[in-house]
JSON list of C-alpha atoms in Angstrom, two decimals:
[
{"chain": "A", "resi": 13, "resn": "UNK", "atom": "CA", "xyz": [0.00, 0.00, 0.00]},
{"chain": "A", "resi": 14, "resn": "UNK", "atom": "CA", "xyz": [1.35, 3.43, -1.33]},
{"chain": "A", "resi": 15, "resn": "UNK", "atom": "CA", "xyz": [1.84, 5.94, 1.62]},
{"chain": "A", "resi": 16, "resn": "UNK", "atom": "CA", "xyz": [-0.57, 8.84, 2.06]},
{"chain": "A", "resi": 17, "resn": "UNK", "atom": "CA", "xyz": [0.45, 11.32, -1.15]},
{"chain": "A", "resi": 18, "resn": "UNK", "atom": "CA", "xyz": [2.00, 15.00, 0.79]},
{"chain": "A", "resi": 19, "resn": "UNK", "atom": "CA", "xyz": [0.20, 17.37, -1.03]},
{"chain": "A", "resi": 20, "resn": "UNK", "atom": "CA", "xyz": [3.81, 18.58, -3.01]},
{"chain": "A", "resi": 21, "resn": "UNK", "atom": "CA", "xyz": [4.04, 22.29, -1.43]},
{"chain": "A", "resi": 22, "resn": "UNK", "atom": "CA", "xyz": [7.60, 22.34, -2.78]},
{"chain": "A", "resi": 23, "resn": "UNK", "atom": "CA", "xyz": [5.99, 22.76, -6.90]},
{"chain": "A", "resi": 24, "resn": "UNK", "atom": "CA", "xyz": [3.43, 25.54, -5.54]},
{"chain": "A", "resi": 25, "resn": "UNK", "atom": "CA", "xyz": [4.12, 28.34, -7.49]},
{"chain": "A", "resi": 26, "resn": "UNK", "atom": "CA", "xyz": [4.32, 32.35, -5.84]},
{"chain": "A", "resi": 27, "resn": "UNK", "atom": "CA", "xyz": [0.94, 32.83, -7.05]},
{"chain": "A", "resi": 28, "resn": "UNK", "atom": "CA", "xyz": [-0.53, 29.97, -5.49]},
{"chain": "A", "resi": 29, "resn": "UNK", "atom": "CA", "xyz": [1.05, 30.63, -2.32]},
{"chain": "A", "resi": 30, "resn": "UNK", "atom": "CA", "xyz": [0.32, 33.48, -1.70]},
{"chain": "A", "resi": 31, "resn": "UNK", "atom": "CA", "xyz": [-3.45, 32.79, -2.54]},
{"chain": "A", "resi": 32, "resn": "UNK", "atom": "CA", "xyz": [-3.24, 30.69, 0.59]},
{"chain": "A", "resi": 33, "resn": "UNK", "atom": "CA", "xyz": [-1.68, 32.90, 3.04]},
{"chain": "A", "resi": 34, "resn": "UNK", "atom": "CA", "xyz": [-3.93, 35.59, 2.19]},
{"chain": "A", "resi": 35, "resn": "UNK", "atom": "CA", "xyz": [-6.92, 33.54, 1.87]},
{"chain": "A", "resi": 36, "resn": "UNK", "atom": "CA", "xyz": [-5.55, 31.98, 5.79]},
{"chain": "A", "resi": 37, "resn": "UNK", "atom": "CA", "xyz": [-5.54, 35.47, 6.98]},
{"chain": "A", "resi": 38, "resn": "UNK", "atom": "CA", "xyz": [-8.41, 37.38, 5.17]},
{"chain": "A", "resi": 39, "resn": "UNK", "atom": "CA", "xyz": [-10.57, 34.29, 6.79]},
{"chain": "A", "resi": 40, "resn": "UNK", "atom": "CA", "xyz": [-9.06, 35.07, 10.68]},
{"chain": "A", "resi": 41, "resn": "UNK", "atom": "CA", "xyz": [-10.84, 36.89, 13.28]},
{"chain": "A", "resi": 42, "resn": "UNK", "atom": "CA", "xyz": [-7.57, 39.32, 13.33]},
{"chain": "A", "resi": 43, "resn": "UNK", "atom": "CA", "xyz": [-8.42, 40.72, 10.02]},
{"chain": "A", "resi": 44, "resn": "UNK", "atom": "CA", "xyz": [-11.99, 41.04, 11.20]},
{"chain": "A", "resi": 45, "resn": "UNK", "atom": "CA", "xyz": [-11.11, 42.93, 13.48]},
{"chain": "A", "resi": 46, "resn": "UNK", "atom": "CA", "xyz": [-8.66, 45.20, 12.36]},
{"chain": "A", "resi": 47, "resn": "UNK", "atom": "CA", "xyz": [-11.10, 45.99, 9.35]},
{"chain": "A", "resi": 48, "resn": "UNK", "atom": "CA", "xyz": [-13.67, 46.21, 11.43]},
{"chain": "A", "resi": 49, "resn": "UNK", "atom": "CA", "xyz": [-11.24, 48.84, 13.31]},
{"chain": "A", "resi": 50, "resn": "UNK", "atom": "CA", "xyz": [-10.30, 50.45, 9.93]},
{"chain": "A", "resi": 51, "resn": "UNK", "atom": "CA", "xyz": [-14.28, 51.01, 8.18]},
{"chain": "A", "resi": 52, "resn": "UNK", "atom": "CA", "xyz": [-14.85, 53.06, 11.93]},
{"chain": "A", "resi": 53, "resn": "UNK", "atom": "CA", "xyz": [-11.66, 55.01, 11.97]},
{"chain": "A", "resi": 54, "resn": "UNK", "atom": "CA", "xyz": [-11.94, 56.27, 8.65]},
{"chain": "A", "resi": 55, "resn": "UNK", "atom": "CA", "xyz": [-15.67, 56.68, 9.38]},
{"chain": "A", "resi": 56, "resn": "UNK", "atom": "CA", "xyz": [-15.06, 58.60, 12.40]},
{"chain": "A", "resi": 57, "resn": "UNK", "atom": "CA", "xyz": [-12.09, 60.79, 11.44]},
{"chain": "A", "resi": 58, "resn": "UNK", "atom": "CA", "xyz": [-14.01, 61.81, 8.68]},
{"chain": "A", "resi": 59, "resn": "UNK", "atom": "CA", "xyz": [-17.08, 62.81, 10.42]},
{"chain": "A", "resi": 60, "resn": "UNK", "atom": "CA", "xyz": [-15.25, 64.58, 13.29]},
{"chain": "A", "resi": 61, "resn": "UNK", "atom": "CA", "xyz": [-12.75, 66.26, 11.09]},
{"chain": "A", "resi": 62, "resn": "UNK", "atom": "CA", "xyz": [-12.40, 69.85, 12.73]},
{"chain": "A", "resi": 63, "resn": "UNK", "atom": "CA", "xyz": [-10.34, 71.57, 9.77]},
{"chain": "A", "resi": 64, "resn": "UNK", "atom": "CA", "xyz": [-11.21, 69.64, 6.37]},
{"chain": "A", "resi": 65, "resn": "UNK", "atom": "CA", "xyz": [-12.04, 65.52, 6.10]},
{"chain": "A", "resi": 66, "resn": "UNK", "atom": "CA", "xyz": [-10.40, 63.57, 2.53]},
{"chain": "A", "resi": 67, "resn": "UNK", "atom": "CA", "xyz": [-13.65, 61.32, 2.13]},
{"chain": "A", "resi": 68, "resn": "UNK", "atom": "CA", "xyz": [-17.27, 63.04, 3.88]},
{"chain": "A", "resi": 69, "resn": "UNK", "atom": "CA", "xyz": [-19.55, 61.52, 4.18]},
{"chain": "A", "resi": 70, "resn": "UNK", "atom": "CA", "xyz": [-21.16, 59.48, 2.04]},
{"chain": "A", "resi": 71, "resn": "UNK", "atom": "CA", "xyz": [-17.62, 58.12, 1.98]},
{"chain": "A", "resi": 72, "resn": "UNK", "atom": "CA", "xyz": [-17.08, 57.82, -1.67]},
{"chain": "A", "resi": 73, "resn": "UNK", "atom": "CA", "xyz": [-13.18, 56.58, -1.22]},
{"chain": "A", "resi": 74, "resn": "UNK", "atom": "CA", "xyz": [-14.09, 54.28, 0.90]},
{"chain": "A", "resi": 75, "resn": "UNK", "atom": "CA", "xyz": [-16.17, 52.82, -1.02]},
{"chain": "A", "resi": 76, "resn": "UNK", "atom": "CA", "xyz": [-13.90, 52.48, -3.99]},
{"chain": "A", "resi": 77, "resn": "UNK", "atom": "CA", "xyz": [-11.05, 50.77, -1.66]},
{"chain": "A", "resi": 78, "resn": "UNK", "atom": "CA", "xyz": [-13.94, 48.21, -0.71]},
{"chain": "A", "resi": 79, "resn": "UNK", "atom": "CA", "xyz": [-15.11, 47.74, -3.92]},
{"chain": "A", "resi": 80, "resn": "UNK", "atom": "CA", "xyz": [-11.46, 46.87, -4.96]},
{"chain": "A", "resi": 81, "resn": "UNK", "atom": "CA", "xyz": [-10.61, 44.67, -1.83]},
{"chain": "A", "resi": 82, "resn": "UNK", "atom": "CA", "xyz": [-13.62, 42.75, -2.72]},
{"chain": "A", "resi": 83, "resn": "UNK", "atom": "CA", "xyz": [-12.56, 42.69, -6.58]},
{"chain": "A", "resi": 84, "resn": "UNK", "atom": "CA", "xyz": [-9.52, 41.21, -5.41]},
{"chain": "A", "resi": 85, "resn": "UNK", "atom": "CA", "xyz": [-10.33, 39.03, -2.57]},
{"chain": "A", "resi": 86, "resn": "UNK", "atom": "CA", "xyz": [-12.64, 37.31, -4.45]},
{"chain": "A", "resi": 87, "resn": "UNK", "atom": "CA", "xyz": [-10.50, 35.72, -6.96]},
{"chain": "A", "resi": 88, "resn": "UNK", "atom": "CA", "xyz": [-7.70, 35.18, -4.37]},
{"chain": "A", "resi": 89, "resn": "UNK", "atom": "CA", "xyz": [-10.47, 33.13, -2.17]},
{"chain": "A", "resi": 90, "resn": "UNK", "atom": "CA", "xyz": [-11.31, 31.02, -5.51]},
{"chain": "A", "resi": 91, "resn": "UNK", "atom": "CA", "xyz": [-7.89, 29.94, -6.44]},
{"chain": "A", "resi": 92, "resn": "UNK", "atom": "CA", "xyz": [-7.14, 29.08, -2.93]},
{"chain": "A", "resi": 93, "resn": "UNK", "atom": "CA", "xyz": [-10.40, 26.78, -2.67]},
{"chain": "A", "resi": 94, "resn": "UNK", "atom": "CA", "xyz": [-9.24, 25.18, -5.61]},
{"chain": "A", "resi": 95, "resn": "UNK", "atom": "CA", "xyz": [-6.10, 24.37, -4.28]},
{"chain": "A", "resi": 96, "resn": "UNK", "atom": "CA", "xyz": [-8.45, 22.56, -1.51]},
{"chain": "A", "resi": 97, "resn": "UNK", "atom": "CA", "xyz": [-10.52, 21.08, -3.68]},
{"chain": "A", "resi": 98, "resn": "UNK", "atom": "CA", "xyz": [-7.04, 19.40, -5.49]},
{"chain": "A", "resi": 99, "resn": "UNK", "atom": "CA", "xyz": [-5.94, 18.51, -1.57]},
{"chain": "A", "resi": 100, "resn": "UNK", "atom": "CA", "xyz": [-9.43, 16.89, -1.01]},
{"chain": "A", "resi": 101, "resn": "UNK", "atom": "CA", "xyz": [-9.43, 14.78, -4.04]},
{"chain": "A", "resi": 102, "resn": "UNK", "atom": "CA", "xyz": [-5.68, 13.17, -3.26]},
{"chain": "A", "resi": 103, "resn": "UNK", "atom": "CA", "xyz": [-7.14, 12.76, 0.47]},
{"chain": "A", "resi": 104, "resn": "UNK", "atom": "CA", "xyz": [-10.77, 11.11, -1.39]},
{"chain": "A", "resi": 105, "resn": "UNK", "atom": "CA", "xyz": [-8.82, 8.92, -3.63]},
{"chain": "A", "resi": 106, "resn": "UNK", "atom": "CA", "xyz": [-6.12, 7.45, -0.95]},
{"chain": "A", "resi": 107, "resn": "UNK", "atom": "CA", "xyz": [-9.41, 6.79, 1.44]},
{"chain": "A", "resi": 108, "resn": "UNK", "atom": "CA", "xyz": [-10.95, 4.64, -1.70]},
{"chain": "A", "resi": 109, "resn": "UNK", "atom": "CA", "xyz": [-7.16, 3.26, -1.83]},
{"chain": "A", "resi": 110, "resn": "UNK", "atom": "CA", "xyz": [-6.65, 1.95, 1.49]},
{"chain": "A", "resi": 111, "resn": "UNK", "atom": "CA", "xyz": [-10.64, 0.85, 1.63]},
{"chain": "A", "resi": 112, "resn": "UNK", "atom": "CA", "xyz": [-10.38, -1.52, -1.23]},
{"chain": "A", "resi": 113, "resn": "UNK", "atom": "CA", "xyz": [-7.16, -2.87, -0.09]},
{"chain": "A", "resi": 114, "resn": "UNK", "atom": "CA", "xyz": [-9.33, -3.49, 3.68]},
{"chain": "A", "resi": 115, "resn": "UNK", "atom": "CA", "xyz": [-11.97, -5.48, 1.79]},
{"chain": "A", "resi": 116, "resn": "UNK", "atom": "CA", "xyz": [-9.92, -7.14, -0.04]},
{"chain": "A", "resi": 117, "resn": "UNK", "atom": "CA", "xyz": [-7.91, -8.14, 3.20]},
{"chain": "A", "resi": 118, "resn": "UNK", "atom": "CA", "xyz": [-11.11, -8.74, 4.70]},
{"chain": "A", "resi": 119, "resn": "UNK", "atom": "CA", "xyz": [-12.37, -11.31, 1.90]},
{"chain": "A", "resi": 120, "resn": "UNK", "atom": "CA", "xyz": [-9.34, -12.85, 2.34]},
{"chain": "A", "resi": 121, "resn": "UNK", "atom": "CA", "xyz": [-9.92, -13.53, 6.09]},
{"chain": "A", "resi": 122, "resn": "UNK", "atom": "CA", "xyz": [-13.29, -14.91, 5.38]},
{"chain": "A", "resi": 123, "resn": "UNK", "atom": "CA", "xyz": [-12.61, -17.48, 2.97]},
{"chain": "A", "resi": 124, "resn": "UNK", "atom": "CA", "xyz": [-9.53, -18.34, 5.61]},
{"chain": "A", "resi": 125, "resn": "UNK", "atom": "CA", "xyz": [-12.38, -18.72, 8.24]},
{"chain": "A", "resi": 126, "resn": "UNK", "atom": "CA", "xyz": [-14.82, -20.79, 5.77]},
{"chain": "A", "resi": 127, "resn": "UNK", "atom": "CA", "xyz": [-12.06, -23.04, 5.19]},
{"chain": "A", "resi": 128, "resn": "UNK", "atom": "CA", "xyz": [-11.31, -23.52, 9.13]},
{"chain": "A", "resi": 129, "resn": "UNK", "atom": "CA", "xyz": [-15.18, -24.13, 9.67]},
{"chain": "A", "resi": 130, "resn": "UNK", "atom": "CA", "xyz": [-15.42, -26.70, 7.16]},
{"chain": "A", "resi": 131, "resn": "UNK", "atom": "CA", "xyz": [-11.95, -28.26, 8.62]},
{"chain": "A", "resi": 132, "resn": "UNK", "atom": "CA", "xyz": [-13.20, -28.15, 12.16]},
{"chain": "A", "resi": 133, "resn": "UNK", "atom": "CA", "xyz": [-16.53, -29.49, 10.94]},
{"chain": "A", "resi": 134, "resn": "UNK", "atom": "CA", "xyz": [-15.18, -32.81, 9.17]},
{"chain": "A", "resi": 135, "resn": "UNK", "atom": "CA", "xyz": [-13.34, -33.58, 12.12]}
]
């Protein structure tokens, strides 16, 4: 029986990953957080501006550097879930591997243990 395949990190290129660190960390509570902590500072120092605010409200910057975030998140997010989807398989496909190799070990044993009844029986 072939050994569980390691998913070959060592052949991912730049691309790929850095799909999956930014996917890791765009999906963490930290970068909920801090964005979270971003949208109301800019939001705030905007509204309280005392001398002149960069974005007032309705916060049209803002709304472009989400709108590009999400433009690029997105497809980031995709190519990383692919990558999973390519881990899953090689996981799916040594399960069915070491399965079929069980039943077969398993048939095995029970035409062993026919052959012992039918020995013990003539007896």
């Amino acid at each position: 029986m072939a050994k569980f395949p390691k998913y070959p990190h060592h052949r991912l290129s730049t691309g790929e990953r850095a799909a999956d660190l930014i996917s890791s960390f765009a999906g963490s509570w930290t970068f909920l957080f801090l964005f979270f902590f971003f949208l109301f500072s800019w939001m705030l120092l905007n509204i309280f501006a005392l001398l002149s605010s960069w974005d007032p409200y309705p916060f049209i910057l803002l709304n472009l550097i989400l709108s590009t975030l999400a433009a690029v998140q997105a497809p980031v997010i995709l190519m990383s879930q692919n990558r999973s989807a390519q881990r899953d398989r090689l996981h799916a496909k040594y399960d069915y591997d070491v399965n079929r190799k069980a039943e077969r070990e398993i048939q095995n044993m029970q035409r062993d243990l026919d052959e012992i009844k039918k020995l013990i029986k003539n007896l």
